[in-house]
Amino acid sequence: MAKIAFILLCHKDPDAIIKQAERLTAVGDVMSIHFDARAKPEDFQKIRDALGDNPNVTFARTRIKCGWGEWSLVQATLYAVEAAVDAFPRATNFYMLSGDCMAIKSAEYVHEFLDRRDCDYIESVDYFDSDWIKTGIKEERLTYRHFFNERMHKRLFYTSMNVQRRLGLKRDVPHDLQMMIGSQWWCLRRRTIEWILEFTKQRRDVMRFFRTTWIPDETFFQTLVRHLVPENEIENRTLTFLMFTDYGMPVTFYNDHYDLLLGQDFLFARKISAEADELKRRLGRLYATEGVEFKVSNEGRSLFKFLTGRGRIGRRFATRFWETESTFGRERELMIVVCKKWHVAKRLLSGIRQVTNVPAIEYLFNEESTELPDLGGIQSTLGKRTRHRRALMRMLFDYYDTDQLIICLDPSNVELMQDFNADRSATRILDVECVFDDDYLVGHAKRVGLAGEQTSPETLDRLLPTIRNDMIYERDHIRAAGFEYLYRIRQTASPEENTKPLADFLAIAPDKAHAIAQTPHLFTD
């Protein structure tokens, strides 16, 4: 069975560190601690006094002052790793943790998970070809030498980099290494750790290089593991669940996140709030429990993105100048069918096609797979279609050689409706109002990744009102937009009641509109 040596980097809250060490070593695992030398000496002494007699705990022989983004974080990790390798010869796996991490599975589950496959778990993607770095400098992290901390000495940091740029002091990365990047929270086998330590002794050139790179904790181990370990023995992922906000800050978990955390396909999570006493108590008790079955749904990140995005109204892309100046043509008519249940709108379009000769296109701004003619590549991706929406619509009018065109949009696309409505052409909108029962909302949550097959009923009970309110909000947003030609048909209305709005929307005779309103199983789920 796997025996884990936890590598703990911490700098505060000695009481929490003591509890964390006692909890993780109580089941037979071990821990090596590096406590930041910047912290209060009395805090470190408190930890030493509490854990000094614990045979499953050791400490880095050298303590150094650590700074975010600096080499010191990697060096502190190496000191803790060296202490663990020497003190615990029976340790099979080395798991990197911070003081803000906690297990979100039982020890029994964690050990069985690591026993399933003989491999290293580390997120590691190509530094230059991936989009792992979202903002800020990228290549410059490596190709220039960084002697100042960007957070503490921003002016000196960028002055130094700009001076090197002007003097042509750009350097190459070590020629035999493929630079990789990824999360600093890894779990590596003993053999891999021993290879890394040996590499650090032999390759002083590589060590000198990384000592002056910026944020090396995201590149050092990630690069060396890929260099030393066969690819088929690396699982390209972290076992620690963490999320970031739109501003690049880590998401903090609180007492009400217990069920969400247990449902994720990870072993640990960070950051747990220092004030989340109830969450810590429940997770701590869970770790020592045996026979627990975990229902992994793994919807955490998509759920967070959904919930934090509610209420943010705005356009992601500014309108391009060639779009604002373009028009479909005064003589043309664009008819937009708006419906949250896409299958209902598609059935409605099928009925319209049988009665009229107007070209009708399904969710072209929502579904990548929507069938479209070849328009020179502008139709190839959803991103291109949205950015060049007016140009795309004008080309579709021309392709079908028509002055009338019908498309479908999801209710969330209000900005597209407003843009099309502002065109000099005539725009009419048909809002198809459907009934959303709980079964449909559950299915919707699973289809869009907000829930999984194993999501607990309790989590769904809390999620469904948010989804329902979101759909109501979208409908109200459309009404509040003040569209002049807005028509509505309802699932709760009879075909006779839906005939007039259909006739007005399509500008057709009532008998034809009634035939469309009677489309078989129009609103059936």
Short mmCIF file of C-alpha atoms in Angstrom, two decimals:
data_model
loop_
_atom_site.label_atom_id
_atom_site.label_comp_id
_atom_site.label_asym_id
_atom_site.label_seq_id
_atom_site.Cartn_x
_atom_site.Cartn_y
_atom_site.Cartn_z
CA MET A 1 0.00 0.00 0.00
CA ALA A 2 1.11 3.55 -0.75
CA LYS A 3 2.83 5.40 2.09
CA ILE A 4 2.63 9.13 1.57
CA ALA A 5 5.23 11.68 2.60
CA PHE A 6 3.43 15.02 2.66
CA ILE A 7 5.65 17.99 1.78
CA LEU A 8 4.11 20.89 3.65
CA LEU A 9 5.05 24.51 2.88
CA CYS A 10 3.49 26.91 5.37
CA HIS A 11 4.00 30.33 6.89
CA LYS A 12 1.19 31.04 9.38
CA ASP A 13 -1.47 29.66 11.74
CA PRO A 14 0.63 27.21 13.80
CA ASP A 15 -2.45 25.69 15.48
CA ALA A 16 -3.90 24.72 12.08
CA ILE A 17 -0.52 23.27 10.99
CA ILE A 18 -0.34 21.14 14.12
CA LYS A 19 -3.85 19.78 13.58
CA GLN A 20 -3.14 19.14 9.90
CA ALA A 21 0.04 17.19 10.69
CA GLU A 22 -1.61 15.14 13.44
CA ARG A 23 -4.58 14.33 11.22
CA LEU A 24 -2.55 13.25 8.15
CA THR A 25 0.03 11.21 10.09
CA ALA A 26 -2.51 9.46 12.35
CA VAL A 27 -3.24 6.88 9.64
CA GLY A 28 0.42 5.95 9.13
CA ASP A 29 1.61 8.52 6.62
CA VAL A 30 4.46 10.95 7.24
CA MET A 31 5.16 14.66 6.80
CA SER A 32 8.07 17.01 6.21
CA ILE A 33 7.48 20.66 7.11
CA HIS A 34 9.12 23.85 5.92
CA PHE A 35 7.89 26.81 7.96
CA ASP A 36 8.76 30.15 6.38
CA ALA A 37 11.70 31.87 8.10
CA ARG A 38 9.83 35.18 7.73
CA ALA A 39 7.23 33.98 10.24
CA LYS A 40 7.39 34.66 13.96
CA PRO A 41 9.99 32.50 15.74
CA GLU A 42 7.51 31.71 18.51
CA ASP A 43 5.08 30.27 15.93
CA PHE A 44 7.70 27.86 14.64
CA GLN A 45 8.71 26.92 18.17
CA LYS A 46 5.09 26.14 18.96
CA ILE A 47 4.98 23.73 16.01
CA ARG A 48 8.28 22.10 17.04
CA ASP A 49 7.12 21.65 20.63
CA ALA A 50 3.84 20.06 19.54
CA LEU A 51 5.21 17.76 16.82
CA GLY A 52 8.81 17.18 17.89
CA ASP A 53 8.01 13.82 19.48
CA ASN A 54 5.91 12.62 16.56
CA PRO A 55 8.03 10.00 14.73
CA ASN A 56 6.04 10.61 11.53
CA VAL A 57 6.98 14.29 11.32
CA THR A 58 10.28 15.81 10.30
CA PHE A 59 11.40 19.34 9.48
CA ALA A 60 13.50 20.86 6.72
CA ARG A 61 17.04 21.20 8.08
CA THR A 62 17.32 24.68 6.63
CA ARG A 63 14.57 27.29 6.84
CA ILE A 64 14.63 30.19 4.40
CA LYS A 65 12.58 33.30 3.79
CA CYS A 66 10.10 32.70 0.98
CA GLY A 67 8.61 35.19 -1.45
CA TRP A 68 5.78 34.69 -3.93
CA GLY A 69 7.12 34.06 -7.43
CA GLU A 70 10.70 33.60 -6.22
CA TRP A 71 13.15 30.70 -6.40
CA SER A 72 12.94 30.53 -2.61
CA LEU A 73 9.66 28.59 -2.87
CA VAL A 74 11.34 25.87 -4.94
CA GLN A 75 14.37 25.82 -2.68
CA ALA A 76 12.19 25.47 0.40
CA THR A 77 10.38 22.57 -1.29
CA LEU A 78 13.69 20.86 -2.08
CA TYR A 79 14.85 21.24 1.53
CA ALA A 80 11.62 19.64 2.77
CA VAL A 81 11.86 16.88 0.16
CA GLU A 82 15.46 16.06 1.12
CA ALA A 83 14.48 15.81 4.78
CA ALA A 84 11.59 13.48 3.91
CA VAL A 85 13.74 11.22 1.72
CA ASP A 86 16.29 10.79 4.52
CA ALA A 87 13.81 10.44 7.41
CA PHE A 88 11.25 8.18 5.76
CA PRO A 89 12.88 5.47 3.60
CA ARG A 90 9.57 3.58 3.31
CA ALA A 91 7.65 6.49 1.80
CA THR A 92 6.44 5.64 -1.72
CA ASN A 93 4.70 8.88 -2.79
CA PHE A 94 5.53 12.51 -2.06
CA TYR A 95 2.53 14.85 -2.01
CA MET A 96 3.01 18.64 -2.12
CA LEU A 97 0.66 20.60 0.19
CA SER A 98 0.21 24.06 1.67
CA GLY A 99 -1.17 25.00 5.04
CA ASP A 100 -4.47 25.91 3.33
CA CYS A 101 -5.02 22.40 1.92
CA MET A 102 -7.26 19.70 3.34
CA ALA A 103 -8.17 16.20 2.24
CA ILE A 104 -11.61 15.91 0.61
CA LYS A 105 -11.58 12.11 0.57
CA SER A 106 -10.90 9.51 3.26
CA ALA A 107 -7.39 8.18 3.84
CA GLU A 108 -8.66 4.78 2.70
CA TYR A 109 -9.80 6.28 -0.63
CA VAL A 110 -6.55 8.27 -1.07
CA HIS A 111 -4.34 5.22 -0.63
CA GLU A 112 -6.47 3.04 -2.89
CA PHE A 113 -6.38 5.77 -5.53
CA LEU A 114 -2.58 5.95 -5.50
CA ASP A 115 -2.29 2.15 -5.58
CA ARG A 116 -4.34 1.89 -8.78
CA ARG A 117 -1.57 3.15 -11.05
CA ASP A 118 2.19 3.44 -10.78
CA CYS A 119 2.65 6.97 -12.09
CA ASP A 120 3.41 10.60 -11.22
CA TYR A 121 0.59 13.12 -10.96
CA ILE A 122 1.69 16.55 -12.09
CA GLU A 123 0.11 19.14 -14.37
CA SER A 124 2.72 19.75 -17.05
CA VAL A 125 2.06 21.38 -20.45
CA ASP A 126 4.32 23.01 -23.01
CA TYR A 127 5.38 26.44 -21.79
CA PHE A 128 5.40 28.21 -25.15
CA ASP A 129 2.61 26.46 -27.08
CA SER A 130 -0.03 26.27 -24.33
CA ASP A 131 -2.25 29.09 -23.07
CA TRP A 132 -1.65 28.22 -19.42
CA ILE A 133 -0.47 31.79 -18.69
CA LYS A 134 -3.51 34.02 -19.17
CA THR A 135 -2.10 37.49 -18.40
CA GLY A 136 1.21 39.26 -17.87
CA ILE A 137 4.65 38.41 -19.19
CA LYS A 138 5.27 34.94 -20.58
CA GLU A 139 8.51 34.33 -22.48
CA GLU A 140 10.19 37.04 -20.41
CA ARG A 141 9.78 34.93 -17.27
CA LEU A 142 12.49 32.65 -18.63
CA THR A 143 14.61 34.62 -21.08
CA TYR A 144 15.57 37.43 -18.68
CA ARG A 145 17.16 37.19 -15.25
CA HIS A 146 14.92 38.33 -12.42
CA PHE A 147 16.57 39.60 -9.24
CA PHE A 148 13.63 41.56 -7.82
CA ASN A 149 10.17 40.51 -6.67
CA GLU A 150 7.50 41.93 -8.97
CA ARG A 151 4.98 42.22 -6.16
CA MET A 152 7.26 44.01 -3.69
CA HIS A 153 9.52 45.95 -6.06
CA LYS A 154 7.47 46.40 -9.23
CA ARG A 155 9.47 49.35 -10.53
CA LEU A 156 12.84 47.62 -10.05
CA PHE A 157 11.46 44.39 -11.53
CA TYR A 158 10.42 45.97 -14.83
CA THR A 159 13.36 48.38 -14.97
CA SER A 160 15.77 45.47 -14.67
CA MET A 161 13.95 43.53 -17.40
CA ASN A 162 13.84 46.52 -19.75
CA VAL A 163 17.54 47.24 -19.25
CA GLN A 164 18.36 43.63 -20.16
CA ARG A 165 16.15 43.95 -23.23
CA ARG A 166 17.89 47.13 -24.41
CA LEU A 167 21.35 45.63 -23.82
CA GLY A 168 20.47 42.44 -25.67
CA LEU A 169 20.97 40.22 -22.62
CA LYS A 170 18.24 37.79 -23.58
CA ARG A 171 19.26 34.22 -22.72
CA ASP A 172 18.36 30.80 -24.06
CA VAL A 173 16.68 28.09 -22.03
CA PRO A 174 18.83 24.98 -21.37
CA HIS A 175 19.14 23.38 -24.80
CA ASP A 176 18.19 19.84 -23.74
CA LEU A 177 15.06 20.77 -21.77
CA GLN A 178 11.55 21.25 -23.06
CA MET A 179 10.14 23.95 -20.81
CA MET A 180 6.86 22.96 -19.18
CA ILE A 181 4.41 24.74 -16.92
CA GLY A 182 1.59 23.73 -14.59
CA SER A 183 0.19 23.71 -11.09
CA GLN A 184 2.72 23.52 -8.25
CA TRP A 185 0.60 20.95 -6.38
CA TRP A 186 1.94 17.55 -7.43
CA CYS A 187 2.21 13.96 -6.20
CA LEU A 188 5.41 12.18 -7.29
CA ARG A 189 6.78 8.70 -6.73
CA ARG A 190 9.91 8.12 -4.64
CA ARG A 191 11.95 7.11 -7.67
CA THR A 192 11.05 10.34 -9.43
CA ILE A 193 11.94 12.42 -6.37
CA GLU A 194 15.33 10.68 -6.10
CA TRP A 195 16.00 11.34 -9.81
CA ILE A 196 15.17 15.02 -9.33
CA LEU A 197 17.49 15.37 -6.33
CA GLU A 198 20.31 13.68 -8.24
CA PHE A 199 19.65 15.95 -11.24
CA THR A 200 19.94 19.06 -9.05
CA LYS A 201 23.42 17.94 -7.95
CA GLN A 202 24.67 17.15 -11.44
CA ARG A 203 23.16 19.98 -13.49
CA ARG A 204 24.35 23.18 -11.87
CA ASP A 205 23.68 25.03 -15.12
CA VAL A 206 19.99 24.22 -14.91
CA MET A 207 19.88 25.23 -11.25
CA ARG A 208 21.49 28.59 -12.07
CA PHE A 209 18.94 29.12 -14.82
CA PHE A 210 15.90 28.46 -12.64
CA ARG A 211 17.23 30.54 -9.72
CA THR A 212 16.68 33.71 -11.76
CA THR A 213 13.43 32.79 -13.52
CA TRP A 214 10.14 34.30 -12.41
CA ILE A 215 7.57 32.02 -10.70
CA PRO A 216 9.76 28.89 -11.01
CA ASP A 217 7.43 26.84 -8.78
CA GLU A 218 5.20 26.56 -11.87
CA THR A 219 8.04 25.38 -14.15
CA PHE A 220 10.87 23.67 -12.21
CA PHE A 221 9.33 20.34 -11.17
CA GLN A 222 7.03 20.36 -14.19
CA THR A 223 10.00 20.54 -16.57
CA LEU A 224 12.26 18.11 -14.72
CA VAL A 225 9.60 15.42 -14.37
CA ARG A 226 8.94 15.50 -18.12
CA HIS A 227 12.70 15.36 -18.75
CA LEU A 228 13.39 12.41 -16.43
CA VAL A 229 10.24 10.27 -16.50
CA PRO A 230 8.74 8.38 -19.48
CA GLU A 231 5.58 10.05 -20.77
CA ASN A 232 3.41 6.98 -20.19
CA GLU A 233 4.24 7.15 -16.48
CA ILE A 234 2.95 10.71 -16.07
CA GLU A 235 -0.66 11.62 -15.42
CA ASN A 236 -1.01 15.20 -16.63
CA ARG A 237 -3.16 16.52 -13.80
CA THR A 238 -3.04 17.72 -10.22
CA LEU A 239 -4.78 15.78 -7.46
CA THR A 240 -5.49 19.00 -5.56
CA PHE A 241 -8.74 20.77 -6.40
CA LEU A 242 -8.34 24.51 -6.79
CA MET A 243 -10.12 27.21 -8.76
CA PHE A 244 -9.31 30.78 -9.73
CA THR A 245 -11.51 33.82 -10.16
CA ASP A 246 -11.57 35.98 -13.29
CA TYR A 247 -8.92 38.11 -11.60
CA GLY A 248 -6.45 35.27 -11.11
CA MET A 249 -7.09 34.92 -7.37
CA PRO A 250 -7.62 31.48 -5.80
CA VAL A 251 -11.17 30.67 -4.76
CA THR A 252 -11.59 30.15 -1.00
CA PHE A 253 -13.88 27.40 0.31
CA TYR A 254 -16.20 27.84 3.29
CA ASN A 255 -18.49 25.74 5.48
CA ASP A 256 -21.24 25.36 2.86
CA HIS A 257 -18.86 23.87 0.27
CA TYR A 258 -18.59 20.46 1.95
CA ASP A 259 -20.82 18.50 -0.46
CA LEU A 260 -19.34 20.25 -3.51
CA LEU A 261 -15.77 19.38 -2.46
CA LEU A 262 -16.56 15.72 -1.82
CA GLY A 263 -18.02 15.41 -5.32
CA GLN A 264 -14.84 16.48 -7.10
CA ASP A 265 -12.43 14.01 -8.69
CA PHE A 266 -9.53 15.12 -6.49
CA LEU A 267 -7.92 14.02 -3.23
CA PHE A 268 -7.23 17.40 -1.61
CA ALA A 269 -8.49 20.97 -2.01
CA ARG A 270 -7.13 24.45 -1.45
CA LYS A 271 -7.75 27.09 -0.21
CA ILE A 272 -9.83 26.25 2.85
CA SER A 273 -10.78 29.42 4.72
CA ALA A 274 -9.13 29.89 8.10
CA GLU A 275 -12.60 30.75 9.45
CA ALA A 276 -14.30 27.62 8.04
CA ASP A 277 -14.16 25.74 11.35
CA GLU A 278 -17.16 23.53 10.58
CA LEU A 279 -15.77 22.55 7.17
CA LYS A 280 -12.39 21.70 8.70
CA ARG A 281 -14.04 19.65 11.43
CA ARG A 282 -16.14 17.64 8.96
CA LEU A 283 -13.26 17.06 6.53
CA GLY A 284 -10.93 16.11 9.36
CA ARG A 285 -13.40 13.56 10.69
CA LEU A 286 -13.98 12.22 7.17
CA TYR A 287 -10.27 11.53 6.59
CA ALA A 288 -10.12 8.88 9.32
CA THR A 289 -13.42 7.23 8.34
CA GLU A 290 -13.48 3.84 6.60
CA GLY A 291 -15.97 2.41 4.13
CA VAL A 292 -17.14 5.74 2.71
CA GLU A 293 -18.41 5.71 -0.89
CA PHE A 294 -17.87 8.93 -2.82
CA LYS A 295 -20.16 10.00 -5.68
CA VAL A 296 -17.85 11.91 -7.99
CA SER A 297 -19.69 14.37 -10.25
CA ASN A 298 -16.82 16.82 -10.83
CA GLU A 299 -19.01 19.82 -11.66
CA GLY A 300 -17.19 22.24 -9.35
CA ARG A 301 -15.44 24.48 -11.89
CA SER A 302 -18.36 24.74 -14.31
CA LEU A 303 -20.75 25.39 -11.42
CA PHE A 304 -18.51 28.16 -10.07
CA LYS A 305 -18.25 29.77 -13.49
CA PHE A 306 -22.03 29.65 -13.89
CA LEU A 307 -22.89 31.09 -10.49
CA THR A 308 -20.31 33.88 -10.53
CA GLY A 309 -21.39 34.89 -14.01
CA ARG A 310 -25.01 35.61 -13.06
CA GLY A 311 -25.98 39.24 -13.29
CA ARG A 312 -23.00 40.28 -15.40
CA ILE A 313 -24.58 42.08 -18.30
CA GLY A 314 -22.33 43.26 -21.08
CA ARG A 315 -20.71 42.43 -24.38
CA ARG A 316 -17.56 40.39 -24.37
CA PHE A 317 -16.33 41.80 -27.64
CA ALA A 318 -16.62 45.37 -28.84
CA THR A 319 -18.35 45.70 -32.17
CA ARG A 320 -15.90 45.77 -35.08
CA PHE A 321 -15.97 48.90 -37.21
CA TRP A 322 -16.87 46.98 -40.36
CA GLU A 323 -19.84 45.47 -38.53
CA THR A 324 -21.20 48.73 -37.14
CA GLU A 325 -21.05 50.30 -40.57
CA SER A 326 -22.58 47.34 -42.35
CA THR A 327 -26.26 46.52 -42.86
CA PHE A 328 -28.29 43.58 -44.12
CA GLY A 329 -30.26 45.96 -46.34
CA ARG A 330 -33.39 48.03 -45.75
CA GLU A 331 -35.52 45.70 -47.83
CA ARG A 332 -34.55 42.56 -45.91
CA GLU A 333 -36.36 40.88 -43.01
CA LEU A 334 -34.63 38.89 -40.27
CA MET A 335 -36.88 36.72 -38.12
CA ILE A 336 -35.43 35.40 -34.87
CA VAL A 337 -36.92 32.45 -32.97
CA VAL A 338 -35.84 32.62 -29.32
CA CYS A 339 -36.26 29.47 -27.23
CA LYS A 340 -34.39 27.91 -24.31
CA LYS A 341 -35.48 24.42 -25.30
CA TRP A 342 -33.55 24.03 -28.52
CA HIS A 343 -35.43 20.90 -29.58
CA VAL A 344 -38.72 22.83 -29.45
CA ALA A 345 -37.35 25.60 -31.67
CA LYS A 346 -35.98 23.05 -34.14
CA ARG A 347 -39.40 21.35 -34.39
CA LEU A 348 -40.99 24.75 -34.92
CA LEU A 349 -38.53 25.52 -37.74
CA SER A 350 -39.35 22.17 -39.31
CA GLY A 351 -43.03 23.14 -39.30
CA ILE A 352 -42.25 26.57 -40.75
CA ARG A 353 -40.20 25.03 -43.56
CA GLN A 354 -43.15 22.83 -44.55
CA VAL A 355 -45.52 25.80 -44.82
CA THR A 356 -43.23 28.57 -46.13
CA ASN A 357 -40.25 28.81 -48.43
CA VAL A 358 -38.23 31.02 -46.10
CA PRO A 359 -34.70 29.70 -45.40
CA ALA A 360 -34.42 28.76 -41.72
CA ILE A 361 -31.16 28.14 -39.85
CA GLU A 362 -30.97 26.59 -36.40
CA TYR A 363 -28.74 27.77 -33.52
CA LEU A 364 -25.84 29.04 -35.63
CA PHE A 365 -24.47 31.23 -32.78
CA ASN A 366 -24.84 28.50 -30.16
CA GLU A 367 -24.03 25.18 -31.83
CA GLU A 368 -20.71 24.61 -33.57
CA SER A 369 -22.25 21.74 -35.54
CA THR A 370 -25.03 23.79 -37.18
CA GLU A 371 -25.00 23.11 -40.90
CA LEU A 372 -23.92 26.21 -42.82
CA PRO A 373 -22.73 26.78 -46.37
CA ASP A 374 -19.05 27.46 -47.03
CA LEU A 375 -18.70 31.21 -46.72
CA GLY A 376 -14.93 31.43 -46.91
CA GLY A 377 -14.21 30.36 -43.34
CA ILE A 378 -16.23 32.99 -41.49
CA GLN A 379 -18.68 30.24 -40.54
CA SER A 380 -16.05 27.79 -39.28
CA THR A 381 -16.18 28.51 -35.53
CA LEU A 382 -18.63 30.01 -33.05
CA GLY A 383 -16.08 32.67 -32.20
CA LYS A 384 -15.80 33.84 -35.81
CA ARG A 385 -19.56 33.75 -36.31
CA THR A 386 -20.16 35.92 -33.25
CA ARG A 387 -17.37 38.41 -33.90
CA HIS A 388 -18.39 38.89 -37.53
CA ARG A 389 -22.12 38.40 -37.01
CA ARG A 390 -23.39 41.15 -39.30
CA ALA A 391 -21.06 40.15 -42.09
CA LEU A 392 -22.12 36.53 -41.65
CA MET A 393 -25.83 37.37 -41.79
CA ARG A 394 -25.38 39.53 -44.89
CA MET A 395 -23.52 36.67 -46.60
CA LEU A 396 -26.30 34.23 -45.68
CA PHE A 397 -28.93 36.52 -47.19
CA ASP A 398 -26.80 36.67 -50.35
CA TYR A 399 -26.09 32.93 -50.40
CA TYR A 400 -29.78 31.99 -50.21
CA ASP A 401 -30.67 34.88 -52.57
CA THR A 402 -33.50 35.90 -50.29
CA ASP A 403 -34.87 38.96 -48.53
CA GLN A 404 -36.25 36.85 -45.66
CA LEU A 405 -34.28 34.68 -43.27
CA ILE A 406 -35.13 32.87 -40.03
CA ILE A 407 -32.57 31.96 -37.36
CA CYS A 408 -32.73 30.54 -33.84
CA LEU A 409 -31.07 32.10 -30.80
CA ASP A 410 -30.77 31.09 -27.17
CA PRO A 411 -32.43 33.61 -24.79
CA SER A 412 -29.01 34.38 -23.33
CA ASN A 413 -28.01 36.06 -26.63
CA VAL A 414 -29.80 39.34 -25.93
CA GLU A 415 -26.83 41.37 -27.15
CA LEU A 416 -27.08 39.66 -30.55
CA MET A 417 -30.80 40.42 -30.72
CA GLN A 418 -30.13 44.07 -29.86
CA ASP A 419 -27.40 44.29 -32.49
CA PHE A 420 -29.59 42.78 -35.20
CA ASN A 421 -32.57 44.88 -34.12
CA ALA A 422 -30.45 48.02 -34.52
CA ASP A 423 -29.83 47.21 -38.19
CA ARG A 424 -31.72 49.14 -40.85
CA SER A 425 -33.39 45.94 -41.97
CA ALA A 426 -36.67 44.79 -40.41
CA THR A 427 -36.18 42.49 -37.42
CA ARG A 428 -38.94 40.48 -35.78
CA ILE A 429 -38.54 38.26 -32.72
CA LEU A 430 -40.65 35.29 -31.64
CA ASP A 431 -40.24 34.34 -27.97
CA VAL A 432 -41.20 30.69 -27.46
CA GLU A 433 -42.17 30.37 -23.80
CA CYS A 434 -41.80 26.83 -22.45
CA VAL A 435 -42.57 25.16 -19.13
CA PHE A 436 -39.51 24.00 -17.17
CA ASP A 437 -40.18 21.23 -14.70
CA ASP A 438 -37.56 19.94 -12.27
CA ASP A 439 -36.68 16.94 -14.45
CA TYR A 440 -35.91 19.20 -17.38
CA LEU A 441 -33.80 21.54 -15.22
CA VAL A 442 -31.80 18.57 -13.88
CA GLY A 443 -31.17 17.36 -17.43
CA HIS A 444 -30.19 20.87 -18.49
CA ALA A 445 -27.72 21.13 -15.60
CA LYS A 446 -26.10 17.86 -16.66
CA ARG A 447 -25.98 18.79 -20.35
CA VAL A 448 -24.15 22.06 -19.68
CA GLY A 449 -21.81 20.57 -17.07
CA LEU A 450 -23.29 22.16 -13.95
CA ALA A 451 -24.02 18.72 -12.53
CA GLY A 452 -22.93 15.15 -13.14
CA GLU A 453 -24.56 11.75 -12.96
CA GLN A 454 -23.38 11.40 -9.37
CA THR A 455 -24.39 14.86 -8.15
CA SER A 456 -26.28 14.46 -4.88
CA PRO A 457 -30.01 15.35 -4.64
CA GLU A 458 -29.14 17.90 -1.96
CA THR A 459 -26.78 19.75 -4.32
CA LEU A 460 -29.40 19.69 -7.08
CA ASP A 461 -32.05 21.03 -4.70
CA ARG A 462 -29.83 24.05 -4.04
CA LEU A 463 -28.89 24.47 -7.70
CA LEU A 464 -32.32 24.23 -9.38
CA PRO A 465 -33.77 27.50 -8.03
CA THR A 466 -30.72 29.35 -9.35
CA ILE A 467 -31.10 27.82 -12.82
CA ARG A 468 -34.86 28.49 -12.86
CA ASN A 469 -34.34 32.10 -11.79
CA ASP A 470 -31.65 32.46 -14.45
CA MET A 471 -34.11 31.39 -17.15
CA ILE A 472 -36.76 33.76 -15.80
CA TYR A 473 -34.17 36.53 -15.78
CA GLU A 474 -33.29 35.89 -19.43
CA ARG A 475 -36.95 36.09 -20.40
CA ASP A 476 -37.43 39.33 -18.44
CA HIS A 477 -34.27 40.75 -20.00
CA ILE A 478 -35.72 40.21 -23.47
CA ARG A 479 -38.96 41.93 -22.49
CA ALA A 480 -37.08 44.85 -20.92
CA ALA A 481 -35.00 45.36 -24.09
CA GLY A 482 -37.96 47.13 -25.69
CA PHE A 483 -38.02 45.33 -29.04
CA GLU A 484 -40.70 46.89 -31.26
CA TYR A 485 -41.69 43.68 -33.00
CA LEU A 486 -41.68 41.05 -30.25
CA TYR A 487 -44.20 38.21 -30.41
CA ARG A 488 -44.75 35.33 -28.04
CA ILE A 489 -46.19 31.83 -28.21
CA ARG A 490 -46.63 29.72 -25.07
CA GLN A 491 -46.56 26.05 -24.26
CA THR A 492 -49.55 26.61 -21.97
CA ALA A 493 -51.60 28.21 -24.78
CA SER A 494 -53.74 26.36 -27.32
CA PRO A 495 -52.80 26.20 -31.04
CA GLU A 496 -55.60 28.67 -31.70
CA GLU A 497 -54.13 31.16 -29.19
CA ASN A 498 -50.64 30.77 -30.71
CA THR A 499 -51.90 31.27 -34.28
CA LYS A 500 -52.08 35.08 -34.30
CA PRO A 501 -48.56 35.76 -32.93
CA LEU A 502 -47.18 33.20 -35.39
CA ALA A 503 -49.02 34.83 -38.28
CA ASP A 504 -47.79 38.29 -37.30
CA PHE A 505 -44.23 37.07 -36.79
CA LEU A 506 -44.03 35.29 -40.16
CA ALA A 507 -46.35 37.72 -41.99
CA ILE A 508 -48.42 34.80 -43.32
CA ALA A 509 -52.12 33.95 -43.51
CA PRO A 510 -53.79 32.69 -40.29
CA ASP A 511 -54.56 29.27 -41.78
CA LYS A 512 -50.86 28.67 -42.49
CA ALA A 513 -49.90 29.91 -39.04
CA HIS A 514 -52.49 27.57 -37.49
CA ALA A 515 -50.97 24.63 -39.35
CA ILE A 516 -47.56 25.50 -37.88
CA ALA A 517 -49.04 25.92 -34.38
CA GLN A 518 -50.40 22.38 -34.68
CA THR A 519 -46.96 20.87 -35.35
CA PRO A 520 -47.11 17.40 -33.71
CA HIS A 521 -45.41 17.14 -30.30
CA LEU A 522 -44.11 20.70 -30.62
CA PHE A 523 -43.48 21.19 -26.90
CA THR A 524 -42.81 17.56 -25.93
CA ASP A 525 -39.57 16.92 -24.04
#
